[in-house]
Short mmCIF file of C-alpha atoms in Angstrom, two decimals:
data_model
loop_
_atom_site.label_atom_id
_atom_site.label_comp_id
_atom_site.label_asym_id
_atom_site.label_seq_id
_atom_site.Cartn_x
_atom_site.Cartn_y
_atom_site.Cartn_z
CA MET A 1 -75.72 172.03 185.07
CA LYS A 2 -78.37 170.94 182.23
CA ALA A 3 -78.85 167.40 182.07
CA VAL A 4 -81.31 164.95 180.52
CA ARG A 5 -82.67 162.28 183.10
CA PHE A 6 -85.74 159.63 184.02
CA ASN A 7 -87.32 159.61 187.19
CA GLU A 8 -88.87 156.41 185.91
CA TYR A 9 -88.66 153.37 183.45
CA GLY A 10 -90.65 153.99 180.52
CA ASN A 11 -90.95 155.35 177.29
CA PRO A 12 -89.05 158.23 175.46
CA SER A 13 -91.31 160.75 176.93
CA VAL A 14 -90.41 160.17 180.52
CA LEU A 15 -86.91 161.69 179.92
CA ARG A 16 -86.40 165.11 181.23
CA TYR A 17 -84.05 168.36 180.65
CA GLU A 18 -83.52 169.65 183.59
CA ASP A 19 -80.96 171.76 186.21
CA VAL A 20 -79.43 169.39 188.43
CA GLU A 21 -76.28 169.86 190.85
CA GLN A 22 -72.86 170.02 189.34
CA PRO A 23 -70.97 166.50 190.98
CA LEU A 24 -67.60 167.09 192.58
CA PRO A 25 -65.03 164.26 191.76
CA GLY A 26 -64.26 161.59 194.54
CA ALA A 27 -61.01 159.49 194.90
CA GLY A 28 -59.85 158.09 191.75
CA GLN A 29 -62.32 160.01 190.14
CA VAL A 30 -62.64 163.24 187.49
CA ARG A 31 -64.91 165.71 186.42
CA ILE A 32 -65.29 166.06 182.79
CA ARG A 33 -66.80 168.94 181.16
CA VAL A 34 -68.89 166.85 178.70
CA ALA A 35 -68.02 167.99 174.91
CA ALA A 36 -70.28 165.15 173.59
CA THR A 37 -71.94 161.77 174.30
CA SER A 38 -73.65 159.89 172.09
CA PHE A 39 -76.82 157.65 171.51
CA ASN A 40 -75.88 153.79 172.07
CA SER A 41 -79.37 151.31 171.88
CA VAL A 42 -78.91 150.06 174.95
CA ASP A 43 -79.88 153.33 176.24
CA GLY A 44 -83.09 152.80 175.41
CA ASN A 45 -82.97 149.29 176.66
CA ILE A 46 -82.02 151.60 179.94
CA ARG A 47 -84.84 153.48 179.91
CA GLY A 48 -87.03 151.38 178.77
CA GLY A 49 -86.56 149.25 182.17
CA PHE A 50 -85.81 146.51 180.63
CA MET A 51 -82.28 146.17 181.60
CA GLN A 52 -82.58 146.26 185.02
CA GLY A 53 -80.94 142.75 185.88
CA PRO A 54 -77.69 143.02 184.12
CA ILE A 55 -77.38 147.17 184.21
CA PRO A 56 -79.28 148.21 187.53
CA VAL A 57 -79.21 151.90 187.86
CA LYS A 58 -80.56 154.36 190.41
CA LEU A 59 -83.24 156.61 189.85
CA PRO A 60 -83.11 159.28 188.22
CA HIS A 61 -80.73 158.20 186.05
CA THR A 62 -78.48 160.63 183.44
CA PRO A 63 -77.62 157.88 179.99
CA GLY A 64 -75.32 158.45 178.30
CA ILE A 65 -72.43 155.59 178.60
CA ASP A 66 -69.89 157.60 175.79
CA VAL A 67 -67.92 160.53 176.53
CA ALA A 68 -65.66 162.82 175.20
CA GLY A 69 -65.03 165.94 176.62
CA THR A 70 -62.00 168.01 178.96
CA VAL A 71 -61.00 167.45 182.51
CA ASP A 72 -61.96 170.33 184.48
CA ALA A 73 -61.45 168.38 188.37
CA VAL A 74 -59.78 165.93 189.91
CA GLY A 75 -60.07 164.01 192.30
CA GLU A 76 -57.86 162.47 195.02
CA GLY A 77 -55.33 159.48 193.97
CA VAL A 78 -55.55 160.43 190.49
CA ASP A 79 -52.44 159.85 188.80
CA GLY A 80 -51.77 160.62 185.08
CA LEU A 81 -54.51 163.43 184.39
CA ALA A 82 -54.82 166.87 185.49
CA VAL A 83 -57.00 169.83 184.34
CA GLY A 84 -57.29 170.57 180.59
CA ASN A 85 -56.54 167.41 179.20
CA ASP A 86 -59.17 166.36 176.27
CA VAL A 87 -60.12 162.35 177.15
CA ILE A 88 -62.77 159.84 176.14
CA GLY A 89 -64.04 157.17 177.24
CA PHE A 90 -66.96 154.04 177.85
CA LEU A 91 -68.64 154.79 181.50
CA PRO A 92 -69.76 152.61 183.79
CA MET A 93 -73.01 151.30 182.68
CA ASP A 94 -74.90 151.14 186.02
CA GLY A 95 -73.51 154.98 186.90
CA THR A 96 -74.92 158.45 185.75
CA GLY A 97 -74.30 158.97 182.18
CA ALA A 98 -72.76 162.14 180.36
CA ALA A 99 -76.74 163.41 178.76
CA ALA A 100 -75.19 166.27 180.68
CA GLN A 101 -73.12 169.07 180.87
CA TYR A 102 -70.53 167.91 183.34
CA VAL A 103 -69.87 163.96 184.33
CA LEU A 104 -68.19 161.92 186.82
CA ALA A 105 -65.55 159.36 185.49
CA PRO A 106 -63.51 156.57 187.13
CA ALA A 107 -60.32 158.08 185.64
CA ASP A 108 -58.83 154.66 184.82
CA ILE A 109 -61.20 154.22 181.76
CA LEU A 110 -60.09 157.17 180.32
CA THR A 111 -57.96 158.26 177.33
CA PRO A 112 -56.75 160.76 175.85
CA ALA A 113 -58.87 161.82 172.77
CA PRO A 114 -57.76 161.79 169.26
CA LYS A 115 -56.19 164.46 168.04
CA SER A 116 -57.28 164.06 164.61
CA VAL A 117 -61.11 164.80 164.72
CA PRO A 118 -63.16 167.08 166.77
CA LEU A 119 -63.26 166.42 170.42
CA ALA A 120 -67.05 166.29 170.06
CA ASP A 121 -67.00 163.27 167.57
CA ALA A 122 -64.70 161.16 169.14
CA ALA A 123 -67.72 160.44 171.89
CA ALA A 124 -68.55 158.61 168.44
CA LEU A 125 -65.62 155.82 169.24
CA PRO A 126 -65.61 154.12 172.57
CA VAL A 127 -68.79 151.69 173.06
CA VAL A 128 -69.17 150.83 169.13
CA GLY A 129 -65.18 150.82 168.80
CA LEU A 130 -64.53 148.49 171.45
CA THR A 131 -67.87 146.17 170.74
CA ALA A 132 -66.48 145.90 167.49
CA TYR A 133 -62.42 145.53 168.34
CA GLN A 134 -63.18 142.59 171.16
CA ALA A 135 -66.06 140.62 168.60
CA LEU A 136 -62.82 140.43 166.36
CA PHE A 137 -59.77 140.15 168.64
CA ASP A 138 -60.50 138.68 171.81
CA HIS A 139 -63.54 136.72 171.04
CA GLY A 140 -63.04 135.87 167.01
CA LYS A 141 -59.19 135.76 167.48
CA LEU A 142 -59.01 137.14 164.06
CA THR A 143 -55.69 136.89 162.13
CA ALA A 144 -54.55 138.13 158.84
CA GLY A 145 -55.36 135.81 156.04
CA GLN A 146 -58.66 134.79 157.62
CA ARG A 147 -62.28 135.22 156.51
CA VAL A 148 -64.64 136.96 158.36
CA LEU A 149 -68.70 137.61 157.62
CA ILE A 150 -70.30 140.76 159.00
CA ASN A 151 -74.08 140.26 159.40
CA GLY A 152 -75.00 143.43 159.79
CA ALA A 153 -72.44 145.88 158.65
CA GLY A 154 -74.66 149.17 158.03
CA GLY A 155 -74.85 150.06 161.52
CA ALA A 156 -72.02 151.85 163.44
CA VAL A 157 -70.40 148.57 164.91
CA GLY A 158 -70.05 147.46 161.33
CA GLY A 159 -68.49 150.24 160.34
CA TYR A 160 -65.28 150.12 162.38
CA ALA A 161 -65.46 146.17 162.43
CA VAL A 162 -65.09 146.04 158.51
CA GLN A 163 -62.55 148.93 159.14
CA LEU A 164 -60.71 146.48 161.64
CA ALA A 165 -60.95 143.33 159.99
CA LYS A 166 -59.01 144.55 156.69
CA ASN A 167 -56.81 146.52 158.30
CA ALA A 168 -55.85 143.51 160.07
CA GLY A 169 -55.71 141.63 156.60
CA ALA A 170 -58.68 139.75 156.87
CA HIS A 171 -60.91 138.90 154.08
CA VAL A 172 -64.19 140.97 155.15
CA ILE A 173 -67.25 139.47 153.52
CA ALA A 174 -69.94 142.29 154.67
CA THR A 175 -74.19 142.39 154.86
CA ALA A 176 -75.99 145.65 154.19
CA SER A 177 -78.77 147.41 152.52
CA PRO A 178 -78.73 149.19 149.74
CA ARG A 179 -78.48 152.46 151.78
CA SER A 180 -75.11 152.01 153.48
CA SER A 181 -74.11 149.24 150.89
CA GLN A 182 -71.17 152.04 149.79
CA ALA A 183 -70.34 153.70 153.34
CA VAL A 184 -69.40 149.56 153.74
CA THR A 185 -67.48 149.27 150.57
CA SER A 186 -65.81 152.54 151.75
CA ALA A 187 -65.05 151.20 154.64
CA GLY A 188 -62.85 148.42 153.08
CA ALA A 189 -65.36 145.11 152.91
CA ASP A 190 -64.20 143.12 149.66
CA GLU A 191 -67.57 141.64 148.88
CA VAL A 192 -70.95 142.95 150.17
CA ILE A 193 -74.16 141.34 149.99
CA ASP A 194 -77.52 143.38 149.91
CA HIS A 195 -79.39 140.84 152.49
CA THR A 196 -82.68 142.86 150.95
CA THR A 197 -82.38 140.64 147.89
CA THR A 198 -80.21 137.77 148.26
CA SER A 199 -79.78 134.93 151.27
CA VAL A 200 -76.55 135.23 153.14
CA THR A 201 -76.42 131.25 152.95
CA ALA A 202 -76.76 131.75 149.38
CA ALA A 203 -74.50 134.08 148.64
CA VAL A 204 -71.28 133.33 151.03
CA THR A 205 -70.17 130.14 149.30
CA GLU A 206 -67.08 129.41 150.76
CA PRO A 207 -66.70 129.05 154.38
CA VAL A 208 -65.56 131.22 157.02
CA ASP A 209 -63.06 131.34 159.67
CA LEU A 210 -65.50 134.14 161.95
CA ALA A 211 -69.26 135.33 161.61
CA LEU A 212 -69.66 138.38 163.43
CA ASN A 213 -73.64 138.90 163.97
CA LEU A 214 -74.61 142.54 164.63
CA ALA A 215 -78.42 142.33 163.02
CA PRO A 216 -81.23 141.79 165.21
CA VAL A 217 -81.93 138.51 163.05
CA ALA A 218 -84.80 135.59 163.62
CA PRO A 219 -83.25 132.87 165.66
CA ASP A 220 -83.48 130.66 162.55
CA GLU A 221 -81.09 133.19 160.61
CA LEU A 222 -78.56 133.39 163.34
CA ALA A 223 -78.42 129.30 163.28
CA ALA A 224 -78.50 129.86 159.46
CA LEU A 225 -75.01 132.10 160.29
CA VAL A 226 -73.07 128.52 162.10
CA THR A 227 -73.25 126.42 159.25
CA LEU A 228 -71.11 129.13 156.98
CA VAL A 229 -68.31 129.29 159.89
CA ARG A 230 -65.73 126.63 159.23
CA PRO A 231 -64.94 123.90 161.63
CA GLY A 232 -62.88 125.22 164.70
CA GLY A 233 -64.40 128.66 163.84
CA VAL A 234 -65.93 131.04 165.50
CA LEU A 235 -69.90 132.86 165.63
CA VAL A 236 -69.83 135.81 167.66
CA ASN A 237 -73.45 137.66 168.32
CA THR A 238 -73.89 140.72 169.86
CA THR A 239 -77.83 140.83 170.03
CA VAL A 240 -77.65 139.53 173.75
CA TRP A 241 -81.19 138.77 174.39
CA MET A 242 -80.81 135.83 171.75
CA PRO A 243 -78.01 133.46 172.49
CA ALA A 244 -75.57 132.49 169.97
CA PRO A 245 -75.96 129.04 168.85
CA SER A 246 -73.15 126.65 168.17
CA ASP A 247 -72.11 123.31 166.50
CA GLU A 248 -70.69 120.92 168.67
CA ALA A 249 -69.84 118.37 165.78
CA ARG A 250 -68.38 120.48 164.06
CA ASP A 251 -66.72 122.66 166.81
CA VAL A 252 -68.21 125.83 165.62
CA ARG A 253 -68.28 128.12 168.96
CA GLY A 254 -71.08 130.39 169.74
CA ILE A 255 -69.73 133.46 171.62
CA ASP A 256 -72.39 136.20 173.10
CA LEU A 257 -70.71 139.58 173.27
CA PHE A 258 -71.11 142.00 176.38
CA VAL A 259 -69.12 144.71 175.76
CA ARG A 260 -66.58 145.86 178.35
CA SER A 261 -64.79 149.30 178.68
CA ASP A 262 -61.06 148.73 178.16
CA ALA A 263 -58.93 152.10 178.30
CA ASN A 264 -55.95 150.15 177.14
CA GLN A 265 -57.84 148.84 173.90
CA LEU A 266 -59.71 152.48 173.34
CA ALA A 267 -55.83 153.96 173.62
CA GLN A 268 -55.31 151.38 170.77
CA LEU A 269 -58.66 152.79 169.01
CA VAL A 270 -57.42 156.42 169.13
CA ALA A 271 -53.94 155.45 167.65
CA SER A 272 -55.51 153.77 164.86
CA THR A 273 -57.30 156.82 164.36
CA ASP A 274 -54.72 159.02 164.39
CA ARG A 275 -53.02 157.39 162.15
CA GLY A 276 -55.17 157.77 159.78
CA GLU A 277 -56.30 153.80 159.36
CA LEU A 278 -59.95 154.01 161.51
CA ARG A 279 -62.52 156.74 160.13
CA VAL A 280 -64.48 158.02 162.66
CA ASP A 281 -67.98 158.84 161.27
CA VAL A 282 -70.80 160.47 162.68
CA ALA A 283 -73.99 160.59 161.09
CA GLU A 284 -75.89 163.32 163.02
CA ARG A 285 -75.18 165.94 165.97
CA VAL A 286 -78.29 166.32 167.84
CA PRO A 287 -78.04 169.21 170.49
CA LEU A 288 -78.82 167.48 174.12
CA ALA A 289 -82.42 169.31 174.60
CA GLU A 290 -83.13 167.29 171.95
CA LEU A 291 -82.04 164.17 173.55
CA PRO A 292 -85.95 162.72 174.31
CA ALA A 293 -86.59 163.54 170.79
CA LEU A 294 -84.06 161.18 169.62
CA HIS A 295 -84.88 158.68 171.80
CA ALA A 296 -88.09 158.87 170.07
CA ARG A 297 -86.47 158.54 166.55
CA ALA A 298 -84.74 155.98 167.69
CA ALA A 299 -87.99 153.84 168.86
CA ASP A 300 -89.40 154.03 165.62
CA GLY A 301 -86.20 152.81 164.15
CA ALA A 302 -85.97 156.29 162.42
CA VAL A 303 -81.89 156.49 163.81
CA HIS A 304 -79.56 155.32 161.31
CA GLY A 305 -75.54 155.82 161.97
CA LYS A 306 -73.77 157.15 164.96
CA VAL A 307 -75.34 160.24 166.70
CA ILE A 308 -73.09 162.42 169.00
CA VAL A 309 -75.28 164.75 171.66
CA ILE A 310 -73.89 168.15 172.46
CA PRO A 311 -74.65 169.70 175.83
CA PRO A 312 -74.68 173.53 176.06
CA THR A 313 -71.08 175.17 176.26
CA ALA A 314 -73.07 177.74 178.83
#
C-alpha cells in the first residue's frame, strides 16, 4: 500500500511517499481502508521532533491522527464493528497514523461516521471537534446564558467552538481576521472582533464566564485575557507551549488543554452533524502524494482552514 512516512525528524523534506506493507489487525483492532486523514498543526511539530517528550513515536513514522474510512478487517475480540462499517476516529498520537491507504485502529476509539457529509470530509471532525468540545464543556463547564470569548476563532477549532457554544445557548464573542470574519459570523458568533485593528481587552467591555484561547499570542496578550474573565471563571488555553495564566486573587483558573480521544464525545458530535446543528467545513482536499508539500505550506503559514488528505483508491 501507499503511505507517507518519515525516517528522521526534520523539515517537510523528510516526508516520503512510498510503498509499505499492509498491516494486519491484532486483538482489539480493526483495519480501516482510509477515505481521508487530515492535517493538524501537531503533525508538523511531531515531524520536526519538537514533541518527542509528550508524544514519542517510533521511526519510521506515518503521520495523520484523524481518520475516516471503512472497516475492512477485524481482529480478535472486537464487538460492535464489522467489515463494511464507515467509521471515524482520533488515532493514538504516538502510533502509526492514517496518511496511508490502510491503517490499524483500536476499535474502542472509533464511532460510526456521519451520514450527512461525504465520508472523506468527516476526517475534518475528530481532533478539532473534540478539542473544541473538551475546551468548552469538560474544562470550561459552559452552560446556557453564559458569555464566552473565543480568541482565534477563525481557525478549524474555532469554527467548531463557535457553533458548539452557540448551540449550548451561550453569548459568543469571537476574534477573527477580516479573512475569516464572515465564516465566524455564519458559525453563529454574536460579536466578532477584528483583532488586526482592535485590542481585545478594549473591545470586551463586560466580563466573560469563559475565555478560550486558540491563537499563538504573546504571553502578555494571553495574560490580558485573564482580566476579561469574571471572578470564578476560567481561561482555557490550547497553545500548550505557553502555560495558561491564572488570577488566584479573583479565583480565575487557567487550564491547559491536551485533547484526548473520546468515542462517546465524538458520537455526540456526529449526531449534532447529522441533525444539521454542526457544520463540517473543509477548506481543501489534497492527494496523499502531496502531503509533503502541504506540510511545507503549513510551515510557511500558508494553510488556512481544515485540509483533508485523500489516499489513492487503487
